PDB file of C-alpha atoms and ligand atoms in Angstrom:
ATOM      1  CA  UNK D1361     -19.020  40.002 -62.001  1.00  0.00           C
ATOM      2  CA  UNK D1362     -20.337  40.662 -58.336  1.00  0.00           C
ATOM      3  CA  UNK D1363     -23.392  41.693 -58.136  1.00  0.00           C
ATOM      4  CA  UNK D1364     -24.643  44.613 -55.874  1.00  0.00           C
ATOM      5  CA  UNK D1365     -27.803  47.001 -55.367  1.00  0.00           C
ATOM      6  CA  UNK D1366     -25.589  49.066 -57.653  1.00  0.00           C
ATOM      7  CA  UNK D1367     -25.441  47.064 -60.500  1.00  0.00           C
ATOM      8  CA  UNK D1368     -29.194  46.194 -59.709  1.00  0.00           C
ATOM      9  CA  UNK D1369     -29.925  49.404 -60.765  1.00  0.00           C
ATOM     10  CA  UNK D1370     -27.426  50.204 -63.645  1.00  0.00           C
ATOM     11  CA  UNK D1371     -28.565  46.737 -64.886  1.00  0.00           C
ATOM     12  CA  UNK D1372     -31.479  48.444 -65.709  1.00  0.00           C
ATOM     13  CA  UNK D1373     -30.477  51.145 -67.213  1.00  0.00           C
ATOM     14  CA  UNK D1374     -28.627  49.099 -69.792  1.00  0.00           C
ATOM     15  CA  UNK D1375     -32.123  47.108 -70.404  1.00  0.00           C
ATOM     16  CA  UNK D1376     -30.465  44.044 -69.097  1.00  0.00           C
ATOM     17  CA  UNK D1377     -32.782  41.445 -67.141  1.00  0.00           C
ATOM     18  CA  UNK D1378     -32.175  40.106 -63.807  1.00  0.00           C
ATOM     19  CA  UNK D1379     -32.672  37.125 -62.604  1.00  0.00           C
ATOM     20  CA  UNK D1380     -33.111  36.175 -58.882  1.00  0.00           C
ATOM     21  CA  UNK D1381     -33.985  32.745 -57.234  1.00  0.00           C
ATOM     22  CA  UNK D1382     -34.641  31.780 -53.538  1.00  0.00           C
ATOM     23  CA  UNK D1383     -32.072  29.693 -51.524  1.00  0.00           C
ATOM     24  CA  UNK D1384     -32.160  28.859 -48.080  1.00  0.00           C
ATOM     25  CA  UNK D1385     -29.403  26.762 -47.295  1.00  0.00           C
ATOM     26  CA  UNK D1386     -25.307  26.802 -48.055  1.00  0.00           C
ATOM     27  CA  UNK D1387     -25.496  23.793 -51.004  1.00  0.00           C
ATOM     28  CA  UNK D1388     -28.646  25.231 -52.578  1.00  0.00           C
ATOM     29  CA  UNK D1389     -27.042  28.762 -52.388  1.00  0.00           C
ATOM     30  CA  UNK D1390     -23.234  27.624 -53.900  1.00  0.00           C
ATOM     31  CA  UNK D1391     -25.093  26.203 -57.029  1.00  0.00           C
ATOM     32  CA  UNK D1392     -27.623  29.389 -57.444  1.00  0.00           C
ATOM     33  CA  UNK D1393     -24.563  31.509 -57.486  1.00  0.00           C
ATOM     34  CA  UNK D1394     -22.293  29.417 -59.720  1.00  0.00           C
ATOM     35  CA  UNK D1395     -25.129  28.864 -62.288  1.00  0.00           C
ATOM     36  CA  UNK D1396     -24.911  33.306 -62.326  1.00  0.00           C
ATOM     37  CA  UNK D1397     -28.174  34.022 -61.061  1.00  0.00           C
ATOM     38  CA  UNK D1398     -27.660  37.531 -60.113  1.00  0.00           C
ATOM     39  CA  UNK D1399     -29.370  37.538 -56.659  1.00  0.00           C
ATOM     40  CA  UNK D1400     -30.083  34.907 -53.872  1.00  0.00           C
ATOM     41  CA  UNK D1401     -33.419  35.632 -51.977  1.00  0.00           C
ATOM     42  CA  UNK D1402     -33.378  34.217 -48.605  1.00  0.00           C
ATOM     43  CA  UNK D1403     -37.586  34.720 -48.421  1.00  0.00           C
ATOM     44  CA  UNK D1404     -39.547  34.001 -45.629  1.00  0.00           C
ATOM     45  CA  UNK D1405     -40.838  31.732 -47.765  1.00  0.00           C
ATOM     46  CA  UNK D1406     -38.848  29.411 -45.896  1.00  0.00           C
ATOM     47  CA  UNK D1407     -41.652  29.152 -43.403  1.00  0.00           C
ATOM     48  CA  UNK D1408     -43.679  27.069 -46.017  1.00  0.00           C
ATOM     49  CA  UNK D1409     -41.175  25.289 -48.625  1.00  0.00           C
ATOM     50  CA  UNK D1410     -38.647  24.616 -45.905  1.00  0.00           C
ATOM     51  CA  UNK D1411     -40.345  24.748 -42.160  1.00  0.00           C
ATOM     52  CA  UNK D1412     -44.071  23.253 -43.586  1.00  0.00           C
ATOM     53  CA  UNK D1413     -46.063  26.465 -42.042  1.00  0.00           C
ATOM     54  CA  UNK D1414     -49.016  27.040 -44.205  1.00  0.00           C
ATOM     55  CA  UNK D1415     -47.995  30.574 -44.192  1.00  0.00           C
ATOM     56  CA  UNK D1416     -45.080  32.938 -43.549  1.00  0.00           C
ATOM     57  CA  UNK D1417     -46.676  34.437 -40.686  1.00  0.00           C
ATOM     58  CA  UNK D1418     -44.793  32.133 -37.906  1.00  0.00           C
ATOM     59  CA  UNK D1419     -41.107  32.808 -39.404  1.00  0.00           C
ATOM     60  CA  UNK D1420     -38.791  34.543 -36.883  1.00  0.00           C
ATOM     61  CA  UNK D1421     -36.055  36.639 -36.819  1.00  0.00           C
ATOM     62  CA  UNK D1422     -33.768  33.619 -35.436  1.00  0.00           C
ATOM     63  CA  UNK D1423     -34.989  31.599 -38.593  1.00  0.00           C
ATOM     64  CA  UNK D1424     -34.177  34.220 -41.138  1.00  0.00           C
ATOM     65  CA  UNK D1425     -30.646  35.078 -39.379  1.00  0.00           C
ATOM     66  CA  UNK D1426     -29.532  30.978 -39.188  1.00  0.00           C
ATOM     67  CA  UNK D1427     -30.782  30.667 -42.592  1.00  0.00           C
ATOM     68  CA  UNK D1428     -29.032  33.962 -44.164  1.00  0.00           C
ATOM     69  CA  UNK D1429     -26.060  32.999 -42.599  1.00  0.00           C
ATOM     70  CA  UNK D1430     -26.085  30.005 -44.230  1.00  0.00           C
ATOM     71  CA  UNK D1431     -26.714  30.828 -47.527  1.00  0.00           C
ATOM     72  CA  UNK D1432     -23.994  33.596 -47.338  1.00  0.00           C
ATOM     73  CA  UNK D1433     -21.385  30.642 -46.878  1.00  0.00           C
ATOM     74  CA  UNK D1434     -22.441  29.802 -50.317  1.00  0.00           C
ATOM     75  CA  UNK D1435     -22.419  33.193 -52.085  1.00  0.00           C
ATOM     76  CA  UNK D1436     -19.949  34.852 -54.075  1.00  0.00           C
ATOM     77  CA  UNK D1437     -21.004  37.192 -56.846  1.00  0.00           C
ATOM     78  CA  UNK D1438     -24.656  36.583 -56.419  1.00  0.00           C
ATOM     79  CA  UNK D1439     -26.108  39.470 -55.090  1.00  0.00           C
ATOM     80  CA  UNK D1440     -27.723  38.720 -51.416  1.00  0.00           C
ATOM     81  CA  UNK D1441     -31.192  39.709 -50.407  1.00  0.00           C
ATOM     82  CA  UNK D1442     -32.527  38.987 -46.737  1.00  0.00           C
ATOM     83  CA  UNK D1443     -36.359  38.964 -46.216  1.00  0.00           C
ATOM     84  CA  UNK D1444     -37.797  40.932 -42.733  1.00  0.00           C
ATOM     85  CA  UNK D1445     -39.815  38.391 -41.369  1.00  0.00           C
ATOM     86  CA  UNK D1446     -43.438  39.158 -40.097  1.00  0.00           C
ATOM     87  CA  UNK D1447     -43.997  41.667 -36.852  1.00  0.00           C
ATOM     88  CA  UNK D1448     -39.924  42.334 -37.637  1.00  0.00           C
ATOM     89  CA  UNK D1449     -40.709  45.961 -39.028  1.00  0.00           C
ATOM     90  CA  UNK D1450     -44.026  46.401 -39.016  1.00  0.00           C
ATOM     91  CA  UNK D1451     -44.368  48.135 -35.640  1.00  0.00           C
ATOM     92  CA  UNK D1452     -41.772  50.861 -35.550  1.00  0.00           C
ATOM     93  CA  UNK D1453     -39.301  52.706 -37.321  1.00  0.00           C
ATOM     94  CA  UNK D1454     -36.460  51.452 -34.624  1.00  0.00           C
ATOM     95  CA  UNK D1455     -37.548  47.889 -35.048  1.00  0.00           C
ATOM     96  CA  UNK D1456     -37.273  48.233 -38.479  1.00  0.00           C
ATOM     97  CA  UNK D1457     -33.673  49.503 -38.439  1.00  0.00           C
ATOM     98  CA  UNK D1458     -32.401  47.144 -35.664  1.00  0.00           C
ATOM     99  CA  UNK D1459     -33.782  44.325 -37.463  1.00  0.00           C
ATOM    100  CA  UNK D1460     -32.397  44.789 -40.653  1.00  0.00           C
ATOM    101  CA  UNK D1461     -29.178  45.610 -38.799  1.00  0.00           C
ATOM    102  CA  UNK D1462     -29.184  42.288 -37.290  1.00  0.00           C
ATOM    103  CA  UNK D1463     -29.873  40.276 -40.998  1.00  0.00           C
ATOM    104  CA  UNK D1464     -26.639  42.128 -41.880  1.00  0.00           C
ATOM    105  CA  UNK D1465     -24.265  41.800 -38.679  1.00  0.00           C
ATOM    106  CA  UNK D1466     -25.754  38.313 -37.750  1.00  0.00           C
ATOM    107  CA  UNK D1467     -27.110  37.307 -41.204  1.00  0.00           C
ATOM    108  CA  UNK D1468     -24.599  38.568 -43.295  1.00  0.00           C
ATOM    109  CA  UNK D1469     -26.648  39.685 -46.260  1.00  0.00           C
ATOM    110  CA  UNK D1470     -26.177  42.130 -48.511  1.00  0.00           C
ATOM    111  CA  UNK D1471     -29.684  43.823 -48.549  1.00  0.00           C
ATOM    112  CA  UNK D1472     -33.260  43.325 -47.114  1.00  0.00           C
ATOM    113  CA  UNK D1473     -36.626  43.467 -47.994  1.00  0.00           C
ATOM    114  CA  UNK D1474     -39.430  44.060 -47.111  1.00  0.00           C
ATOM    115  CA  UNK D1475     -43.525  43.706 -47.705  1.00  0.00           C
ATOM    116  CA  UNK D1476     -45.535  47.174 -48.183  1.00  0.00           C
ATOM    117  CA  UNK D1477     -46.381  50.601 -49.498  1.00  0.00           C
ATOM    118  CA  UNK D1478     -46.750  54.028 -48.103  1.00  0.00           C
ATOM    119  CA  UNK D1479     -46.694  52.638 -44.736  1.00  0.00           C
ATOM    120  CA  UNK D1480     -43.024  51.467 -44.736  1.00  0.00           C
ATOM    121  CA  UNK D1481     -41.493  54.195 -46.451  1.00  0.00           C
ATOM    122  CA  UNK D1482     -40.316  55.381 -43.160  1.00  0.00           C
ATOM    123  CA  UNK D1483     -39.066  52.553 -41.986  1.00  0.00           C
ATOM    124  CA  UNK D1484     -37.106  52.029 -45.903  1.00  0.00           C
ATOM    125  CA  UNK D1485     -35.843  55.786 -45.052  1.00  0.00           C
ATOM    126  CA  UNK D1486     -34.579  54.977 -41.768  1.00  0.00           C
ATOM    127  CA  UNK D1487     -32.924  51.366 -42.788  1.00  0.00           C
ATOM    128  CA  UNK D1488     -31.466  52.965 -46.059  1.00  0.00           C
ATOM    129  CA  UNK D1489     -30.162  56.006 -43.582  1.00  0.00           C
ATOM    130  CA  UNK D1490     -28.393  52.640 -41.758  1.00  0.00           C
ATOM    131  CA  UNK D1491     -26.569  52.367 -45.676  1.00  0.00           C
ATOM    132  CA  UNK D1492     -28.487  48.753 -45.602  1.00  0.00           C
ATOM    133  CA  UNK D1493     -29.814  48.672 -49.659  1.00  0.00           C
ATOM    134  CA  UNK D1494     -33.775  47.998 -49.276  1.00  0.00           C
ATOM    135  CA  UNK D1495     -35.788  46.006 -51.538  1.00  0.00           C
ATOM    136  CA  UNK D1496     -39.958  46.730 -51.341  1.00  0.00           C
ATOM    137  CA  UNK D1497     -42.127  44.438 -52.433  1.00  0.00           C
ATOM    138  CA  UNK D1498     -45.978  45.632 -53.002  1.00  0.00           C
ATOM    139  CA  UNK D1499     -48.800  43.408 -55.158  1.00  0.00           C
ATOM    140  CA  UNK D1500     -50.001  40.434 -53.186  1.00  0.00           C
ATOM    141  CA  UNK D1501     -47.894  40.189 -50.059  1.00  0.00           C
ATOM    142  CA  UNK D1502     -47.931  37.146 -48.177  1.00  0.00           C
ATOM    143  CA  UNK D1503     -47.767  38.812 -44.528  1.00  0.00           C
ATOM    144  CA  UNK D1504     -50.832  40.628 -45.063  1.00  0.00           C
ATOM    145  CA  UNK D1505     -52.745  37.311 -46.247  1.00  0.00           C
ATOM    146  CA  UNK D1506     -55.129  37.367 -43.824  1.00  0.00           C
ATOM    147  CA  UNK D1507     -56.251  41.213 -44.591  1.00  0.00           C
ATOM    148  CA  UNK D1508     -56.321  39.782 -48.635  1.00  0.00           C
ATOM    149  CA  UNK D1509     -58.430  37.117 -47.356  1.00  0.00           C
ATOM    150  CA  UNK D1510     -56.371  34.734 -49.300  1.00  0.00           C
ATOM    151  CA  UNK D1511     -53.214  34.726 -51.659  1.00  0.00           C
ATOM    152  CA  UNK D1512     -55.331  36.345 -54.278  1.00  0.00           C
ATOM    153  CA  UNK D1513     -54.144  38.723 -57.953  1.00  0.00           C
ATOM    154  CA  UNK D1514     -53.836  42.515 -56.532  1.00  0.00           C
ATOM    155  CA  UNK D1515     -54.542  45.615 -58.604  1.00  0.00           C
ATOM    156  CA  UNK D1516     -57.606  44.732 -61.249  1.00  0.00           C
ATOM    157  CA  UNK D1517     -59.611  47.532 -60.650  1.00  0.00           C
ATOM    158  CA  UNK D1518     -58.472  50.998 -61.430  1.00  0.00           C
ATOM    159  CA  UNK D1519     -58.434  52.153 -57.740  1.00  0.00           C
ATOM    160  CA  UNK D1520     -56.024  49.300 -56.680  1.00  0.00           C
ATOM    161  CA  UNK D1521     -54.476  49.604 -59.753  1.00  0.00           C
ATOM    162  CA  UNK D1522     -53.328  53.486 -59.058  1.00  0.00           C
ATOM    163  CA  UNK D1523     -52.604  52.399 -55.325  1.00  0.00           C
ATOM    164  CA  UNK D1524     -49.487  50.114 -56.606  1.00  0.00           C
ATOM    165  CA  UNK D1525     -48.320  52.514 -58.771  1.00  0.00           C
ATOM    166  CA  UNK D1526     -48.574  55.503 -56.499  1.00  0.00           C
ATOM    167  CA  UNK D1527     -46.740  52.656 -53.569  1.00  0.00           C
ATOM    168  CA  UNK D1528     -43.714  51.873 -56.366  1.00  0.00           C
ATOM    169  CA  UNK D1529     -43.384  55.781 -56.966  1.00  0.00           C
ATOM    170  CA  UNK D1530     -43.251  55.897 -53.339  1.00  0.00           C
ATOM    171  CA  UNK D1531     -41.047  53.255 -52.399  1.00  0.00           C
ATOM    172  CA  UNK D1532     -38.381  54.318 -54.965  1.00  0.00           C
ATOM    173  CA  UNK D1533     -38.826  58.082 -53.201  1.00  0.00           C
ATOM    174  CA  UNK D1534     -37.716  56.308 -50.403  1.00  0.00           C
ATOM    175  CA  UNK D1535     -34.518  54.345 -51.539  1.00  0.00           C
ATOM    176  CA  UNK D1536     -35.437  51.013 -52.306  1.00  0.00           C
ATOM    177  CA  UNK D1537     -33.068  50.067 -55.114  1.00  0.00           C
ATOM    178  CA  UNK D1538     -35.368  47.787 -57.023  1.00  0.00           C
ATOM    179  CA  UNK D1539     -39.085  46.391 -55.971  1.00  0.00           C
ATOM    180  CA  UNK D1540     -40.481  42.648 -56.016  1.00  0.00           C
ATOM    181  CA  UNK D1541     -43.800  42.492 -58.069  1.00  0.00           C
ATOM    182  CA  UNK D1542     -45.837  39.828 -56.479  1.00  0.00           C
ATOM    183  CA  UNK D1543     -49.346  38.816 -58.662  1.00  0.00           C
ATOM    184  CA  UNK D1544     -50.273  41.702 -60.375  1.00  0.00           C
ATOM    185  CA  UNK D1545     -51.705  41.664 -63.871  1.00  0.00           C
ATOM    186  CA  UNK D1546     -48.819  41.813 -66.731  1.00  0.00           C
ATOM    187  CA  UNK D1547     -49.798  45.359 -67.921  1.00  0.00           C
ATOM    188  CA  UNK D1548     -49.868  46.741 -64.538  1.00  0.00           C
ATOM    189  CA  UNK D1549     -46.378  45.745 -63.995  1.00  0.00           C
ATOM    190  CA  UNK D1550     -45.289  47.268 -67.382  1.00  0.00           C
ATOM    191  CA  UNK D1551     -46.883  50.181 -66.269  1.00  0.00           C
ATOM    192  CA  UNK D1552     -44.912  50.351 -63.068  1.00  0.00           C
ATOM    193  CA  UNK D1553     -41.310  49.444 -64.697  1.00  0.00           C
ATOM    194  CA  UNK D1554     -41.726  52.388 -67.229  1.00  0.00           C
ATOM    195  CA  UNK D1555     -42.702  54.272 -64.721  1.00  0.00           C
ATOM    196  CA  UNK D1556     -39.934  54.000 -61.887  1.00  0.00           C
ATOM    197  CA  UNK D1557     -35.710  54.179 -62.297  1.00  0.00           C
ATOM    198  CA  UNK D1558     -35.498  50.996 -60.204  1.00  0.00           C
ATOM    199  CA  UNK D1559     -35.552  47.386 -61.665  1.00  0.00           C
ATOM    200  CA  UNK D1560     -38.902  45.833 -60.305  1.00  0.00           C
ATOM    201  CA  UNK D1561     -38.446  42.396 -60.165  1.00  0.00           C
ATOM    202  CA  UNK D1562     -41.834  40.058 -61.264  1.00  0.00           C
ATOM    203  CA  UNK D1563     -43.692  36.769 -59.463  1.00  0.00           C
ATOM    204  CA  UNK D1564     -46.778  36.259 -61.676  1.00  0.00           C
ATOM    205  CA  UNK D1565     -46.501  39.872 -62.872  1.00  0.00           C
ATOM    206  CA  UNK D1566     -44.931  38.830 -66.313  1.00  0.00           C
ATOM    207  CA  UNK D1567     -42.255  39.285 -69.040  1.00  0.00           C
ATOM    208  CA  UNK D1568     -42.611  43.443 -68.712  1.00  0.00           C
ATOM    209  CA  UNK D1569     -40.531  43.010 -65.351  1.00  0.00           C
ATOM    210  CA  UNK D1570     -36.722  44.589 -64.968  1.00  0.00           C
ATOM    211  CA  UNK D1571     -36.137  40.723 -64.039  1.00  0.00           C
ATOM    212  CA  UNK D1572     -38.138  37.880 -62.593  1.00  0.00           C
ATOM    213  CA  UNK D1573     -38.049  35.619 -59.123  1.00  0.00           C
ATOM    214  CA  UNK D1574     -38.806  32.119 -57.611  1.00  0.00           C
ATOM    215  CA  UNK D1575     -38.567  29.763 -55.294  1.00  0.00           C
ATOM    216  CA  UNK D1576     -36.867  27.210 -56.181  1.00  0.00           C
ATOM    217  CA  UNK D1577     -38.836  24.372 -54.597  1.00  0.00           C
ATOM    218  CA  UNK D1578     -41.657  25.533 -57.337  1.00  0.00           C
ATOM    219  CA  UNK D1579     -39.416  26.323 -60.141  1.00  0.00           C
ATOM    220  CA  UNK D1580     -38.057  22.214 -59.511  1.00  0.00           C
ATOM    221  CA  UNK D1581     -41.112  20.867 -58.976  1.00  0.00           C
ATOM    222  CA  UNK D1582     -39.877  19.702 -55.333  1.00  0.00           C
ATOM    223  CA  UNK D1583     -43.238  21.026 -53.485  1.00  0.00           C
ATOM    224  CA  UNK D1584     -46.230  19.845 -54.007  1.00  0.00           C
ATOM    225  CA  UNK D1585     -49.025  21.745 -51.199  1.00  0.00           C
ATOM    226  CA  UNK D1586     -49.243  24.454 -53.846  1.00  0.00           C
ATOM    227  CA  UNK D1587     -48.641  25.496 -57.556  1.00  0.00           C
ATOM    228  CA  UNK D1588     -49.561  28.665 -58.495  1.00  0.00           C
ATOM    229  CA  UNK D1589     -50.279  29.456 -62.173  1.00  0.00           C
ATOM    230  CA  UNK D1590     -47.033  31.394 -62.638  1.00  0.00           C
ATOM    231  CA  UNK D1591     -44.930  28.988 -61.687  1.00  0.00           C
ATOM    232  CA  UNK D1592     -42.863  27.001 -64.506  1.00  0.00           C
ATOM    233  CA  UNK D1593     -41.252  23.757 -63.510  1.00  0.00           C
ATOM    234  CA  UNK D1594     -37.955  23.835 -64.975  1.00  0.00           C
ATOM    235  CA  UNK D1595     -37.004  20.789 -64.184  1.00  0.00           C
ATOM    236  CA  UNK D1596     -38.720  17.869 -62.232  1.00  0.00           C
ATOM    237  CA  UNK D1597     -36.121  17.075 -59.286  1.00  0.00           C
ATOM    238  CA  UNK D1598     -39.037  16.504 -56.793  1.00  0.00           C
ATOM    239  CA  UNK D1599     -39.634  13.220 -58.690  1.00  0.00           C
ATOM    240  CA  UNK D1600     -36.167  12.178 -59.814  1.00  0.00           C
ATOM    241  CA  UNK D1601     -35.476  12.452 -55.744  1.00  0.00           C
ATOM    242  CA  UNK D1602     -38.548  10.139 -54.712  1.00  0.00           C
ATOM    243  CA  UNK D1603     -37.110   7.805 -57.459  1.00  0.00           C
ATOM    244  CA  UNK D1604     -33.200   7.714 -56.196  1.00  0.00           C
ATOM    245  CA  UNK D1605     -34.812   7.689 -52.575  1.00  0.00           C
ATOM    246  CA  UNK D1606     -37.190   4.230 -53.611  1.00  0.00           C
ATOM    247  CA  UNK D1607     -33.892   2.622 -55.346  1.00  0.00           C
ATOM    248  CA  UNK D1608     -31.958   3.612 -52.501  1.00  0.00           C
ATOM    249  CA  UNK D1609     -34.417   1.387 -50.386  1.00  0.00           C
ATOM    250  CA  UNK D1610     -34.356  -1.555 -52.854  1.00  0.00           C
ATOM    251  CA  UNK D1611     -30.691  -1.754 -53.017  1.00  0.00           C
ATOM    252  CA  UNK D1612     -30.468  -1.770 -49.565  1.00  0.00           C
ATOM    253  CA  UNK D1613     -32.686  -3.944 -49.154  1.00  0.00           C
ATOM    254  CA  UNK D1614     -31.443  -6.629 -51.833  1.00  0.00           C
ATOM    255  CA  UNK D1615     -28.217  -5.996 -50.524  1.00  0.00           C
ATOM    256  CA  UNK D1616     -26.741  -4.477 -53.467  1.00  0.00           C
ATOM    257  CA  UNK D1617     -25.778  -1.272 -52.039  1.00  0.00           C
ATOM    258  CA  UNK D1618     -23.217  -0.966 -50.381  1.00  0.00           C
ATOM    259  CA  UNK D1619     -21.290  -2.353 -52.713  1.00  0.00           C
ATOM    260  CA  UNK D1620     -17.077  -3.851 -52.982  1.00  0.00           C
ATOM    261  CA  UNK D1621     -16.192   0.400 -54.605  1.00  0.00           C
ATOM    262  CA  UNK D1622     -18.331   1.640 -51.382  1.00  0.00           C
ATOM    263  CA  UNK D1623     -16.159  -0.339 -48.714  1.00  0.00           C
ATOM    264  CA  UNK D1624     -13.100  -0.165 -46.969  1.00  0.00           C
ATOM    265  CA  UNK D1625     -10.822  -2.831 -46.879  1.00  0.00           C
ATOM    266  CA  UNK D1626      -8.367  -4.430 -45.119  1.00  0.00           C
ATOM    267  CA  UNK D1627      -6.112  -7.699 -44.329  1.00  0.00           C
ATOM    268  CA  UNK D1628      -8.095 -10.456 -43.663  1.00  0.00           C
ATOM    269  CA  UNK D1629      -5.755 -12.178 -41.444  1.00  0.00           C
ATOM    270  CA  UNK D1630      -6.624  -9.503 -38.934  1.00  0.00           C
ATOM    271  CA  UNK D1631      -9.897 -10.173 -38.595  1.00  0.00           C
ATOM    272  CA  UNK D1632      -9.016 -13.919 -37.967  1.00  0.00           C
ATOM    273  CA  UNK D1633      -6.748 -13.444 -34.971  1.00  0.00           C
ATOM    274  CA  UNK D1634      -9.423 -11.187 -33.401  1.00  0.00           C
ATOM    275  CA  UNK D1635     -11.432 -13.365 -30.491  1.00  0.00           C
TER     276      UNK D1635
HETATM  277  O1  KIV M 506     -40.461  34.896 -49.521  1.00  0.00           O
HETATM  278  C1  KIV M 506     -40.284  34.814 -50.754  1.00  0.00           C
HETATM  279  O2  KIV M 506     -39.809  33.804 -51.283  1.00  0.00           O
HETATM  280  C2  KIV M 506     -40.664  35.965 -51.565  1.00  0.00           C
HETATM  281  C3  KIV M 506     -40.742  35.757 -53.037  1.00  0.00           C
HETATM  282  C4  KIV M 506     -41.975  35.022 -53.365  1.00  0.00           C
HETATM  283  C5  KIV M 506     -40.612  37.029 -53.783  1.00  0.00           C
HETATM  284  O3  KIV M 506     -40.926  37.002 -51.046  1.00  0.00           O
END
């Protein structure tokens, strides 16, 4: 079945979960969307797991557009979600709607999203107006990092606590047809899923989530500069690919690899009239 911001949001009305991973690439992608994860995030993310930024604050429109194009070559029911990189939206209303234009014409995705409350509901208005699906995401969000002062849990006290519910009420006023939860405590994002029409979709914001996201670097155990606590590793490719990388270099270097089934052959009497 394809997936679309449609089904998104009569998934939820059915009580069915949704599952999304990230995917930057066209191989990662093909295998995302034959294992029937329902959506492909193409995050900024890609700064860190894929670019080695220590932050997304450096990714560019040009990186988001090669990379969604990419994965797009892979896709076929998974539902495709495009992430507005940094300074992309933030600074106008027309910005925001030629930008996400652009991930769609150039990127070919299906949908964007983008990081914030109250203060992008224009801009989700506008790019929704543009009949581009928008995804918000609210909770810890890594562009504002440096006004968090860190990548820190949002919403334990009651005042910040009421500020992400009143910005999911808000964002689903606008048109956002489903929200990312990013580190808030688990009740808070029960809270908000009861509360709102629109799957929200959890990162450390636990099982009460419409569905749940990662990157897959994490969720593989293929980068090591950071593990945050919800993370699971569900498998542990990071190390299986150091290992086939080392035995790679021994057989190589023993001179068992390439071996006779790896080479072409041909008549040896060839070779002996060559001079
Ligand atoms: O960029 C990203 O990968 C994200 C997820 C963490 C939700 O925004």
């Amino acid at each position: 079945m394809k997936n679309t911001a449609v089904t998104f949001k009569e998934a939820k009305a059915k009580g069915e979960k949704l599952t999304m991973l990230t995917a930057y690439d066209y191989t990662t992608a093909r295998l995302v969307d034959e294992a029937g994860i329902n959506a492909i995030l193409v995050g900024d993310s890609l700064g860190m797991v894929m670019l080695g930024y220590e932050d997304t604050l450096s990714v560019t429109m040009e990186d988001m557009i090669h990379h969604s194009a990419a994965v797009a070559r892979g896709v076929k029911n998974t539902l495709l979600i495009t992430d507005m990189p940094f300074m992309s939206y933030q600074a106008s209303v027309y910005d925001a709607v030629v930008n996400a234009g652009r991930l769609m014409k150039e990127g070919r995705t299906h949908a964007v999203k983008l990081e914030g409350g109250l203060e992008v509901c224009d801009h989700i208005r506008a790019i929704v107006k543009a009949s581009i699906p928008v995804c918000g995401h609210i909770g810890l969000t890594p562009q504002s990092v440096n006004a968090f002062g860190g990548f820190k849990v949002q919403g334990k006290g009651e005042e910040a606590a009421q500020r992400i519910l009143d910005e999911a009420r808000a964002l689903e006023e606008a048109g956002a047809f489903a929200i990312v939860l990013e580190c808030v405590p688990q009740a808070l994002a029960a809270k908000i899923t009861e509360s709102v029409q629109i799957p929200t979709i959890g990162i450390g914001a636990g099982a009460g989530c419409d569905g749940q996201v990662l990157v897959y670097q994490d969720m593989l155990a293929m980068y090591a500069d950071m593990k945050p606590k919800f993370v699971k590793q569900f498998a542990q490719i990071g190390s299986q690919m150091k290992a086939a990388f080392a035995a790679y270099k021994e057989e190589v270097a023993a001179g068992t690899f390439p071996a006779p089934e790896h080479t072409f052959q041909m008549d040896e009497a060839i070779i002996d009239k060559l001079y």
